[in-house]
Amino acid sequence: DPWVRSIAKLLQDSEIQILLIDTNYSHVAKARMQGLPAHCASILSEFVEEEMDLAGIGRLLAVTPNDEVNALAVREIAHIFGRRNVYQIAPENSASGRRRRSVGDRLRGRVLFQQGLGFAQLNRMVEDGAAMKRVTLSETYRFDDFRRMNGPAALVLFLIDAKRKLHVAATDAPLTPKSGDTLFAIVPMQP
């Protein structure tokens, strides 16, 4: 999807190794046209685990619109990357109380970004004009300046610290940006 490709492109341009996997060939083709490494396969297939080179990747971000697929992907890949390095987008139905139809918390990966910010909400933000931004903080441009310029709704998704280590925003590990960090954020269109 467009927001997923935008994030992947920003990370790739910052020399973070990425790999997109999708069963939808149209999505894979669009990613490849943007110069992104992408494979048409199921993350649950033996092909992914046994034949794909996942060296250097280190994390799984399950960001399909299907919460069950995301949970299955997390469970399937956790033994490769470790439980601390498998994430999934917040389920669409978590806030609405549909407990009978939602995947249990013990079966999920770490929730990406923030609770209640699911696939549909991110898609809507991008459709409404939100942009993915990469910003490097410094002594003269601090996180407070970023907030002031981009508004309180700007959401930091990742950061690369001064040692070039990637940090993923998750509900259990909010990011604390500081000078020298490069932020990757989704910034809603200003009215």
Short mmCIF file of C-alpha atoms in Angstrom, two decimals:
data_model
loop_
_atom_site.label_atom_id
_atom_site.label_comp_id
_atom_site.label_asym_id
_atom_site.label_seq_id
_atom_site.Cartn_x
_atom_site.Cartn_y
_atom_site.Cartn_z
CA ASP A 1 0.00 0.00 0.00
CA PRO A 2 1.20 3.57 -0.60
CA TRP A 3 1.97 4.41 3.03
CA VAL A 4 3.91 1.16 3.48
CA ARG A 5 5.97 1.85 0.34
CA SER A 6 6.60 5.44 1.52
CA ILE A 7 7.97 4.22 4.84
CA ALA A 8 10.05 1.53 3.13
CA LYS A 9 11.51 4.06 0.68
CA LEU A 10 12.49 6.48 3.47
CA LEU A 11 14.18 3.67 5.39
CA GLN A 12 15.94 2.34 2.30
CA ASP A 13 17.16 5.83 1.39
CA SER A 14 18.64 5.99 4.90
CA GLU A 15 20.58 2.78 4.23
CA ILE A 16 18.32 0.56 6.34
CA GLN A 17 17.95 -2.85 4.70
CA ILE A 18 14.32 -3.59 3.92
CA LEU A 19 12.37 -6.32 2.17
CA LEU A 20 8.67 -6.18 1.30
CA ILE A 21 6.67 -9.40 1.08
CA ASP A 22 3.09 -9.44 -0.16
CA THR A 23 0.77 -11.94 -1.80
CA ASN A 24 -0.68 -9.16 -3.97
CA TYR A 25 1.40 -9.01 -7.15
CA SER A 26 0.13 -5.52 -7.97
CA HIS A 27 1.55 -4.24 -4.66
CA VAL A 28 4.84 -6.04 -5.31
CA ALA A 29 5.08 -4.58 -8.83
CA LYS A 30 4.46 -1.04 -7.55
CA ALA A 31 7.14 -1.50 -4.90
CA ARG A 32 9.65 -2.78 -7.45
CA MET A 33 8.87 0.18 -9.74
CA GLN A 34 9.95 2.42 -6.83
CA GLY A 35 13.22 0.50 -6.55
CA LEU A 36 12.18 -1.37 -3.41
CA PRO A 37 13.13 -5.03 -2.93
CA ALA A 38 9.86 -6.95 -2.92
CA HIS A 39 8.75 -10.56 -3.31
CA CYS A 40 5.35 -11.99 -4.13
CA ALA A 41 4.94 -14.69 -1.50
CA SER A 42 3.08 -15.50 1.66
CA ILE A 43 5.01 -14.68 4.81
CA LEU A 44 3.64 -17.99 6.11
CA SER A 45 5.16 -20.03 3.29
CA GLU A 46 8.11 -22.37 3.66
CA PHE A 47 9.69 -20.45 0.76
CA VAL A 48 10.08 -17.32 2.90
CA GLU A 49 11.64 -19.12 5.83
CA GLU A 50 13.79 -21.61 3.94
CA GLU A 51 14.79 -19.90 0.70
CA MET A 52 14.72 -16.12 1.20
CA ASP A 53 17.78 -14.35 2.49
CA LEU A 54 16.61 -12.52 5.61
CA ALA A 55 20.15 -11.74 6.80
CA GLY A 56 20.49 -8.12 7.80
CA ILE A 57 16.75 -7.56 8.12
CA GLY A 58 16.39 -8.21 11.86
CA ARG A 59 12.73 -7.23 12.31
CA LEU A 60 9.29 -8.04 11.03
CA LEU A 61 6.65 -5.35 10.67
CA ALA A 62 3.35 -7.05 9.87
CA VAL A 63 1.23 -4.29 8.33
CA THR A 64 -1.53 -5.96 6.36
CA PRO A 65 -5.16 -4.89 6.84
CA ASN A 66 -5.86 -8.39 8.26
CA ASP A 67 -5.14 -8.71 11.98
CA GLU A 68 -5.18 -12.50 11.88
CA VAL A 69 -2.62 -12.63 9.06
CA ASN A 70 -0.44 -10.19 10.99
CA ALA A 71 -0.65 -12.31 14.15
CA LEU A 72 0.17 -15.49 12.21
CA ALA A 73 3.13 -13.79 10.54
CA VAL A 74 4.45 -12.66 13.91
CA ARG A 75 4.14 -16.15 15.37
CA GLU A 76 5.79 -17.71 12.31
CA ILE A 77 8.78 -15.33 12.21
CA ALA A 78 9.36 -14.73 15.94
CA HIS A 79 11.78 -17.67 16.17
CA ILE A 80 13.96 -16.07 13.47
CA PHE A 81 14.10 -12.48 14.76
CA GLY A 82 13.08 -12.95 18.41
CA ARG A 83 9.83 -11.80 20.08
CA ARG A 84 11.24 -8.31 20.78
CA ASN A 85 11.72 -7.75 17.04
CA VAL A 86 8.33 -8.69 15.66
CA TYR A 87 5.67 -6.00 15.41
CA GLN A 88 2.22 -5.66 13.99
CA ILE A 89 -0.07 -2.78 13.21
CA ALA A 90 -2.78 -2.11 15.80
CA PRO A 91 -5.89 -4.15 15.12
CA GLU A 92 -8.81 -2.25 13.65
CA ASN A 93 -11.29 -3.63 16.14
CA SER A 94 -9.28 -3.22 19.36
CA ALA A 95 -11.07 -0.06 20.48
CA SER A 96 -14.55 -1.19 19.55
CA GLY A 97 -14.78 -4.07 22.01
CA ARG A 98 -15.24 -6.90 19.53
CA ARG A 99 -13.37 -9.35 21.76
CA ARG A 100 -14.94 -12.44 20.23
CA ARG A 101 -13.50 -11.68 16.81
CA SER A 102 -10.11 -10.23 17.70
CA VAL A 103 -6.84 -12.08 18.11
CA GLY A 104 -5.76 -12.42 21.75
CA ASP A 105 -2.93 -10.24 23.02
CA ARG A 106 -0.74 -13.26 23.81
CA LEU A 107 -0.79 -14.20 20.11
CA ARG A 108 0.23 -10.78 18.83
CA GLY A 109 3.50 -9.08 18.18
CA ARG A 110 4.41 -5.74 19.69
CA VAL A 111 1.89 -3.12 18.58
CA LEU A 112 3.41 -0.65 16.14
CA PHE A 113 3.27 3.10 16.58
CA GLN A 114 0.31 3.65 18.91
CA GLN A 115 -2.79 1.85 20.09
CA GLY A 116 -5.80 2.45 17.88
CA LEU A 117 -3.74 3.53 14.85
CA GLY A 118 -4.52 0.72 12.47
CA PHE A 119 -4.14 0.09 8.78
CA ALA A 120 -7.33 1.95 7.77
CA GLN A 121 -6.43 5.01 9.85
CA LEU A 122 -2.95 5.23 8.30
CA ASN A 123 -4.43 4.80 4.82
CA ARG A 124 -6.95 7.56 5.55
CA MET A 125 -4.22 9.91 6.81
CA VAL A 126 -2.25 9.44 3.59
CA GLU A 127 -5.38 9.84 1.43
CA ASP A 128 -6.10 13.09 3.33
CA GLY A 129 -2.68 14.47 2.39
CA ALA A 130 -0.39 13.34 5.23
CA ALA A 131 3.25 13.06 4.24
CA MET A 132 6.07 10.82 5.38
CA LYS A 133 9.00 12.94 6.51
CA ARG A 134 12.59 12.31 7.48
CA VAL A 135 14.06 14.97 9.78
CA THR A 136 17.39 15.08 11.58
CA LEU A 137 17.39 16.76 14.97
CA SER A 138 20.28 18.98 16.08
CA GLU A 139 21.18 21.47 18.77
CA THR A 140 19.45 24.17 16.71
CA TYR A 141 16.45 22.07 15.61
CA ARG A 142 15.15 20.05 18.55
CA PHE A 143 12.17 17.77 18.92
CA ASP A 144 10.15 20.66 20.38
CA ASP A 145 10.82 22.57 17.15
CA PHE A 146 9.66 19.58 15.11
CA ARG A 147 6.42 19.44 17.16
CA ARG A 148 5.86 23.17 16.84
CA MET A 149 6.35 23.11 13.05
CA ASN A 150 4.40 19.92 12.35
CA GLY A 151 1.70 19.97 15.01
CA PRO A 152 0.80 17.56 17.79
CA ALA A 153 -0.73 15.05 15.36
CA ALA A 154 2.65 14.36 13.71
CA LEU A 155 3.53 10.82 14.65
CA VAL A 156 7.11 9.58 14.90
CA LEU A 157 7.22 6.04 13.53
CA PHE A 158 10.96 5.29 13.67
CA LEU A 159 14.21 6.93 14.54
CA ILE A 160 17.82 6.27 13.73
CA ASP A 161 20.09 7.30 16.57
CA ALA A 162 23.55 8.86 16.27
CA LYS A 163 25.07 5.34 16.25
CA ARG A 164 22.93 4.44 13.19
CA LYS A 165 20.69 2.06 15.15
CA LEU A 166 17.05 1.86 14.07
CA HIS A 167 14.40 2.19 16.79
CA VAL A 168 10.76 1.30 16.10
CA ALA A 169 7.93 3.15 17.83
CA ALA A 170 5.73 0.68 19.67
CA THR A 171 3.06 1.01 22.33
CA ASP A 172 5.39 -0.64 24.83
CA ALA A 173 8.43 1.45 23.85
CA PRO A 174 7.66 5.08 22.96
CA LEU A 175 10.52 6.91 21.31
CA THR A 176 12.34 9.78 23.00
CA PRO A 177 14.02 11.72 20.19
CA LYS A 178 17.14 13.76 20.94
CA SER A 179 19.76 15.78 19.11
CA GLY A 180 21.52 13.74 16.43
CA ASP A 181 18.56 11.42 15.85
CA THR A 182 16.88 11.13 12.47
CA LEU A 183 13.10 10.90 12.78
CA PHE A 184 10.71 9.22 10.37
CA ALA A 185 7.24 10.60 10.89
CA ILE A 186 3.84 10.80 9.31
CA VAL A 187 2.73 14.40 9.30
CA PRO A 188 -0.91 15.27 8.63
CA MET A 189 -1.59 18.02 6.13
CA GLN A 190 -1.83 21.38 7.90
CA PRO A 191 -5.18 23.20 7.41
#
